[in-house]
Short mmCIF file of C-alpha atoms and ligand atoms in Angstrom, two decimals:
data_model
loop_
_atom_site.label_atom_id
_atom_site.label_comp_id
_atom_site.label_asym_id
_atom_site.label_seq_id
_atom_site.Cartn_x
_atom_site.Cartn_y
_atom_site.Cartn_z
CA MET A 1 113.23 122.28 84.65
CA ALA A 2 113.37 118.57 85.35
CA LYS A 3 117.01 118.83 86.45
CA ASN A 4 116.31 121.55 89.03
CA LYS A 5 113.55 119.52 90.52
CA VAL A 6 115.83 116.54 90.96
CA GLU A 7 118.41 118.75 92.64
CA GLU A 8 115.76 120.00 95.05
CA THR A 9 115.82 116.58 96.71
CA ARG A 10 118.12 117.19 99.65
CA GLU A 11 120.93 114.69 100.10
CA SER A 12 119.94 114.10 103.74
CA GLU A 13 116.62 112.75 102.52
CA TRP A 14 118.50 109.77 101.20
CA ASN A 15 120.55 108.96 104.28
CA LEU A 16 119.66 105.76 106.05
CA ILE A 17 119.93 105.45 109.79
CA THR A 18 121.17 101.83 109.74
CA PRO A 19 122.35 101.20 106.15
CA GLY A 20 122.35 97.54 105.13
CA GLU A 21 121.32 96.22 108.55
CA ILE A 22 118.37 93.88 108.83
CA SER A 23 116.00 92.65 111.50
CA GLN A 24 112.62 90.88 111.45
CA VAL A 25 108.93 91.55 111.99
CA ASP A 26 106.83 88.41 112.48
CA GLY A 27 109.54 86.30 110.83
CA ILE A 28 109.82 88.57 107.77
CA VAL A 29 113.26 90.05 107.12
CA LEU A 30 113.06 93.83 106.82
CA GLU A 31 115.50 96.74 106.94
CA LYS A 32 116.44 97.43 110.55
CA ASN A 33 115.58 101.12 110.31
CA LEU A 34 112.05 100.06 109.37
CA CYS A 35 111.76 97.51 112.19
CA ASN A 36 112.80 100.25 114.61
CA ILE A 37 109.67 102.26 113.76
CA TRP A 38 107.37 99.30 113.10
CA ASP A 39 104.57 100.56 115.39
CA LYS A 40 104.43 103.78 113.37
CA ILE A 41 104.05 101.78 110.14
CA TRP A 42 101.44 99.43 111.58
CA ASP A 43 99.40 102.34 112.98
CA PHE A 44 99.42 104.26 109.68
CA GLN A 45 95.98 105.67 108.97
CA ALA A 46 94.92 105.08 105.39
CA LYS A 47 92.04 107.10 103.94
CA PRO A 48 89.19 105.67 101.82
CA ASP A 49 90.39 107.45 98.66
CA ASP A 50 94.01 106.28 98.98
CA LEU A 51 95.33 104.13 96.16
CA LEU A 52 98.04 101.66 97.11
CA ILE A 53 100.57 100.17 94.68
CA ALA A 54 101.94 96.97 96.21
CA SER A 55 104.56 94.56 94.90
CA TYR A 56 107.48 92.33 95.71
CA PRO A 57 110.68 94.40 95.17
CA LYS A 58 111.82 94.55 91.54
CA ALA A 59 108.52 93.31 90.11
CA GLY A 60 107.77 96.44 88.06
CA THR A 61 106.65 98.81 90.83
CA THR A 62 108.13 102.00 89.37
CA TRP A 63 106.69 101.18 85.96
CA THR A 64 103.22 100.72 87.48
CA GLN A 65 103.65 103.89 89.56
CA GLU A 66 104.46 105.95 86.47
CA ILE A 67 101.53 104.47 84.55
CA VAL A 68 99.18 105.33 87.42
CA ASP A 69 100.57 108.86 87.77
CA LEU A 70 100.19 109.52 84.05
CA ILE A 71 96.62 108.19 84.04
CA GLN A 72 95.79 110.37 87.05
CA ASN A 73 97.26 113.35 85.17
CA ASN A 74 95.43 112.54 81.91
CA GLY A 75 98.70 111.65 80.17
CA ASP A 76 100.39 115.01 80.90
CA ILE A 77 104.10 114.08 81.04
CA GLU A 78 105.15 117.51 82.36
CA LYS A 79 102.90 117.04 85.38
CA SER A 80 104.34 113.58 85.95
CA ARG A 81 107.82 115.07 85.86
CA ARG A 82 106.97 117.46 88.71
CA ALA A 83 109.02 115.45 91.21
CA PRO A 84 110.91 112.16 91.69
CA ILE A 85 108.62 109.16 91.97
CA HIS A 86 109.16 108.62 95.71
CA LEU A 87 107.97 112.17 96.42
CA ARG A 88 104.91 111.89 94.18
CA GLN A 89 103.88 108.56 95.67
CA PRO A 90 105.27 108.04 99.18
CA PHE A 91 106.85 104.65 99.91
CA LEU A 92 105.50 103.45 103.26
CA GLU A 93 108.74 101.71 104.22
CA TRP A 94 110.98 104.67 103.32
CA VAL A 95 112.89 105.57 106.49
CA ARG A 96 115.65 108.14 106.18
CA THR A 97 117.28 110.60 108.55
CA ALA A 98 115.42 113.57 107.11
CA ASN A 99 112.04 112.08 106.36
CA SER A 100 109.97 108.93 106.22
CA GLY A 101 107.36 107.69 103.79
CA ILE A 102 104.78 107.75 106.56
CA ASP A 103 105.50 111.41 107.38
CA GLN A 104 105.39 112.27 103.69
CA ALA A 105 102.06 110.49 103.28
CA ASN A 106 100.60 112.19 106.36
CA ALA A 107 101.59 115.59 104.99
CA MET A 108 100.16 114.93 101.54
CA PRO A 109 96.72 116.14 100.46
CA SER A 110 94.21 113.53 99.27
CA PRO A 111 93.75 111.69 97.02
CA ARG A 112 97.08 109.99 97.71
CA THR A 113 98.86 107.22 95.87
CA LEU A 114 101.19 105.18 98.06
CA LYS A 115 103.72 102.41 97.50
CA THR A 116 104.60 99.35 99.56
CA HIS A 117 106.55 96.10 99.29
CA LEU A 118 105.05 94.67 102.47
CA PRO A 119 103.71 91.13 102.37
CA VAL A 120 99.94 91.11 102.68
CA GLN A 121 99.88 90.09 106.36
CA LEU A 122 102.06 93.06 107.34
CA LEU A 123 100.02 95.73 105.57
CA PRO A 124 98.72 98.28 108.08
CA PRO A 125 95.13 97.20 108.88
CA SER A 126 93.62 100.61 108.08
CA PHE A 127 94.00 99.84 104.35
CA TRP A 128 91.54 96.96 104.77
CA GLU A 129 89.28 98.87 107.16
CA LYS A 130 89.01 101.81 104.72
CA ASN A 131 88.54 99.46 101.77
CA CYS A 132 91.28 101.22 99.75
CA LYS A 133 91.84 100.32 96.12
CA ILE A 134 95.05 98.37 95.65
CA ILE A 135 97.08 97.55 92.55
CA TYR A 136 99.50 94.65 92.98
CA VAL A 137 102.15 93.85 90.37
CA ALA A 138 103.94 90.50 90.23
CA ARG A 139 106.84 89.26 88.12
CA ASN A 140 108.07 85.74 87.40
CA ILE A 141 110.39 84.42 90.09
CA LYS A 142 113.46 83.98 87.92
CA ASP A 143 113.64 87.47 86.41
CA ASN A 144 112.52 88.93 89.74
CA MET A 145 115.39 87.17 91.52
CA VAL A 146 118.03 88.34 89.04
CA SER A 147 116.76 91.92 89.15
CA TYR A 148 116.79 91.87 92.96
CA TYR A 149 120.34 90.48 93.03
CA TYR A 150 121.68 93.35 90.94
CA PHE A 151 119.64 95.83 92.97
CA GLN A 152 121.16 94.54 96.22
CA LYS A 153 124.59 94.91 94.67
CA MET A 154 124.04 98.54 93.76
CA ASN A 155 121.88 99.63 96.73
CA LYS A 156 123.96 99.97 99.89
CA GLY A 157 120.77 100.40 101.89
CA LEU A 158 120.22 96.66 101.49
CA PRO A 159 122.46 93.81 102.67
CA ASP A 160 125.33 92.81 100.41
CA PRO A 161 123.91 89.90 98.35
CA GLY A 162 127.20 87.98 98.27
CA SER A 163 127.96 85.93 95.17
CA TRP A 164 125.19 85.01 92.74
CA ASP A 165 125.31 81.38 93.93
CA GLU A 166 124.91 82.48 97.56
CA TYR A 167 122.12 84.87 96.68
CA PHE A 168 120.25 82.20 94.74
CA GLU A 169 120.00 80.08 97.92
CA THR A 170 119.10 83.05 100.13
CA PHE A 171 116.34 84.11 97.77
CA LEU A 172 114.81 80.66 97.47
CA SER A 173 114.86 80.25 101.25
CA GLY A 174 112.89 83.51 101.57
CA LYS A 175 115.50 85.15 103.78
CA VAL A 176 115.74 88.29 101.68
CA VAL A 177 114.38 91.70 102.66
CA TRP A 178 110.54 91.76 102.40
CA GLY A 179 110.45 87.97 102.70
CA SER A 180 109.68 85.01 100.50
CA TRP A 181 108.68 85.67 96.87
CA PHE A 182 106.34 82.65 97.02
CA ASP A 183 104.46 83.83 100.10
CA HIS A 184 104.30 87.40 98.79
CA VAL A 185 102.73 86.69 95.39
CA LYS A 186 100.43 83.99 96.79
CA GLY A 187 99.34 86.05 99.79
CA TRP A 188 98.26 89.02 97.69
CA TRP A 189 96.62 86.74 95.10
CA LYS A 190 94.48 85.13 97.79
CA LYS A 191 93.55 88.48 99.29
CA LYS A 192 91.98 89.65 96.06
CA GLU A 193 89.11 87.22 96.69
CA SER A 194 87.91 89.48 99.48
CA HIS A 195 89.26 92.93 98.59
CA PRO A 196 89.38 95.27 95.53
CA ILE A 197 92.84 94.40 94.23
CA LEU A 198 93.87 94.73 90.60
CA TYR A 199 96.53 92.04 90.20
CA LEU A 200 98.89 92.80 87.32
CA PHE A 201 101.74 90.79 85.81
CA TYR A 202 104.97 92.38 84.58
CA GLU A 203 105.05 89.97 81.65
CA GLU A 204 101.51 90.91 80.52
CA MET A 205 102.45 94.59 80.74
CA MET A 206 105.41 93.89 78.45
CA LYS A 207 103.39 91.83 75.99
CA HIS A 208 100.14 93.84 75.91
CA PRO A 209 100.83 97.30 77.29
CA LYS A 210 97.67 98.91 75.95
CA HIS A 211 95.43 96.19 77.33
CA GLU A 212 97.05 96.35 80.76
CA ILE A 213 97.16 100.16 80.89
CA ARG A 214 93.47 100.22 79.97
CA LYS A 215 92.77 97.84 82.87
CA VAL A 216 94.52 100.23 85.24
CA MET A 217 92.60 103.17 83.77
CA GLU A 218 89.25 101.40 84.27
CA PHE A 219 90.22 100.36 87.79
CA LEU A 220 90.91 104.02 88.56
CA GLY A 221 87.52 104.99 87.11
CA LYS A 222 89.04 107.06 84.30
CA ASN A 223 88.19 107.17 80.62
CA LEU A 224 91.03 108.51 78.50
CA LYS A 225 91.08 108.89 74.73
CA GLU A 226 92.92 106.40 72.58
CA GLU A 227 95.67 108.89 71.66
CA ILE A 228 96.34 109.63 75.32
CA LEU A 229 96.66 105.92 76.03
CA GLU A 230 99.19 105.73 73.18
CA GLU A 231 101.19 108.57 74.75
CA ILE A 232 101.15 106.82 78.11
CA ILE A 233 102.43 103.62 76.49
CA TYR A 234 105.26 105.61 74.90
CA ASN A 235 106.18 107.55 78.03
CA THR A 236 106.21 104.40 80.17
CA SER A 237 108.23 102.30 77.74
CA PHE A 238 111.53 101.06 79.13
CA ASP A 239 113.69 103.27 76.88
CA VAL A 240 111.81 106.46 77.69
CA MET A 241 111.58 105.77 81.42
CA LYS A 242 115.29 104.93 81.53
CA LYS A 243 116.05 108.47 80.38
CA ASN A 244 113.58 110.06 82.81
CA PRO A 245 115.45 111.31 85.92
CA MET A 246 112.17 111.30 87.87
CA THR A 247 111.85 107.52 87.67
CA ASN A 248 115.47 106.47 88.22
CA TYR A 249 116.40 107.42 91.78
CA VAL A 250 119.30 109.41 90.31
CA ASN A 251 119.96 111.33 93.55
CA ASP A 252 119.87 108.37 95.91
CA VAL A 253 123.32 108.40 97.48
CA LYS A 254 122.88 104.77 98.57
CA MET A 255 122.51 103.59 94.97
CA ASN A 256 125.62 103.14 92.86
CA HIS A 257 124.21 103.30 89.34
CA SER A 258 127.62 102.60 87.85
CA LEU A 259 127.54 99.14 89.46
CA SER A 260 124.11 98.45 87.99
CA PRO A 261 121.55 100.99 86.76
CA PHE A 262 118.14 101.16 88.46
CA MET A 263 116.51 100.54 85.08
CA ARG A 264 118.76 97.64 84.16
CA LYS A 265 117.43 95.48 81.30
CA GLY A 266 113.63 95.42 81.57
CA MET A 267 113.27 92.04 79.90
CA ILE A 268 111.39 88.76 80.16
CA GLY A 269 113.67 85.71 80.26
CA ASP A 270 116.96 87.46 81.00
CA TRP A 271 117.37 84.94 83.86
CA LYS A 272 118.73 82.55 81.20
CA ASN A 273 121.90 84.64 81.14
CA GLN A 274 122.33 84.20 84.90
CA PHE A 275 121.01 80.80 86.00
CA THR A 276 123.09 77.66 85.62
CA GLU A 277 121.25 74.56 84.42
CA ALA A 278 121.39 73.14 87.94
CA GLN A 279 119.95 76.36 89.39
CA ASN A 280 117.15 76.31 86.86
CA LYS A 281 116.29 72.75 87.88
CA GLN A 282 116.44 73.60 91.57
CA CYS A 283 114.30 76.70 91.08
CA ASN A 284 111.71 74.71 89.10
CA GLU A 285 111.52 72.09 91.85
CA SER A 286 111.15 74.69 94.55
CA TYR A 287 108.55 76.51 92.45
CA GLU A 288 106.46 73.39 91.94
CA LYS A 289 106.54 72.59 95.63
CA ASN A 290 105.73 76.10 96.81
CA MET A 291 103.15 76.94 94.15
CA ALA A 292 101.19 73.69 94.35
CA ASP A 293 98.49 75.33 96.46
CA THR A 294 97.70 78.29 94.17
CA SER A 295 96.03 78.94 90.83
CA LEU A 296 98.65 81.61 90.06
CA SER A 297 100.83 81.05 87.02
CA PHE A 298 103.65 83.04 85.48
CA CYS A 299 105.22 83.51 82.07
CA MET A 300 108.94 82.72 82.47
CA GLU A 301 110.09 83.40 78.91
CA LEU A 302 108.80 84.59 75.56
S1 PPS B 1 111.76 98.69 93.16
O1 PPS B 1 113.12 99.17 93.58
O2 PPS B 1 111.39 97.49 93.93
O3 PPS B 1 110.74 99.73 93.22
O4 PPS B 1 112.00 98.21 91.66
P1 PPS B 1 110.84 97.94 90.61
O5 PPS B 1 110.45 99.23 90.00
O6 PPS B 1 109.76 97.11 91.20
O7 PPS B 1 111.54 97.02 89.54
C1 PPS B 1 112.62 97.44 88.75
C2 PPS B 1 112.64 96.51 87.56
O8 PPS B 1 111.58 96.89 86.66
C3 PPS B 1 112.17 97.24 85.39
N1 PPS B 1 111.38 98.31 84.77
C4 PPS B 1 110.79 98.18 83.57
N2 PPS B 1 110.71 97.13 82.72
C5 PPS B 1 110.04 97.34 81.56
N3 PPS B 1 109.47 98.51 81.22
C6 PPS B 1 109.54 99.60 82.04
N4 PPS B 1 108.99 100.74 81.69
C7 PPS B 1 110.21 99.43 83.28
N5 PPS B 1 110.48 100.26 84.32
C8 PPS B 1 111.20 99.56 85.22
C9 PPS B 1 113.58 97.68 85.76
O9 PPS B 1 114.40 97.73 84.63
C10 PPS B 1 113.94 96.60 86.76
O10 PPS B 1 114.10 95.31 86.15
P2 PPS B 1 115.51 94.74 85.61
O11 PPS B 1 115.21 93.32 85.19
O12 PPS B 1 116.46 94.79 86.76
O13 PPS B 1 115.89 95.58 84.46
#
């Protein structure tokens, strides 16, 4: 059954209008096809019962999405396998020839769960006006950077990242798609002082899945039995999700999974296999400088 549902996703749904091209909105680098319809994104009308999952790319978005979907479906894995993740929870910035995340969201009955990677200042204002619940997930800069590098290599919808050494500089300068990691994680952290945002950390989800999943459940106003929570932990573990075609973008013609799988390693501290000593030092210096004005802190290794 799962296989047929994946095949139902028409190939044209995956075709980008301007693959790999970039432009900017308010100084933030974004995919060109998105910039071309920016007014449509900005004018998106959120509804009070929308739930938004926000993150910097590669921070654990899909993992959080699957946890949320399973909680909403009381742990029923068959229901969560009803469709690929981007059809269950529209991605606001998804712009393809055959559809867009905004059109998908507009056609979807409430209550809706939506996904975005937009930095806080670019989120359509209706989300604030309607006081929507938001879950933000953040991941430490080093693992996030490595994951994004391999994603840009395998996803032809994004610019070619160049060599690792080149990418390292681009990432630290904030000139990657969706902007600076520093500004993203800090901007959303600050916003939670004035808005209902559950701010999660990838590393905490790895270390204490039950605790973090329970937090999500309580934030969603649900109360699931212990055994259901255990099933959700199992079904959202890296190994199980890696085998789930509904969470792996298997039909995305822009993604070359043989270059690097969507679910790649799912680890804390894998950056040590990628960073040189000099890069680690440079990243630490940049981190200290850019994070001096925030109370946010991250676990970089176990
Ligand atoms: S995207 O494209 O921005 O939506 O990607 P995103 O889902 O945010 O991030 C993908 C990375 O998250 C890892 N991942 C997981 N890690 C642990 N457990 C689970 N269940 C899980 N699901 C996804 C995925 O492997 C990517 O990280 P890397 O380091 O590249 O493996």
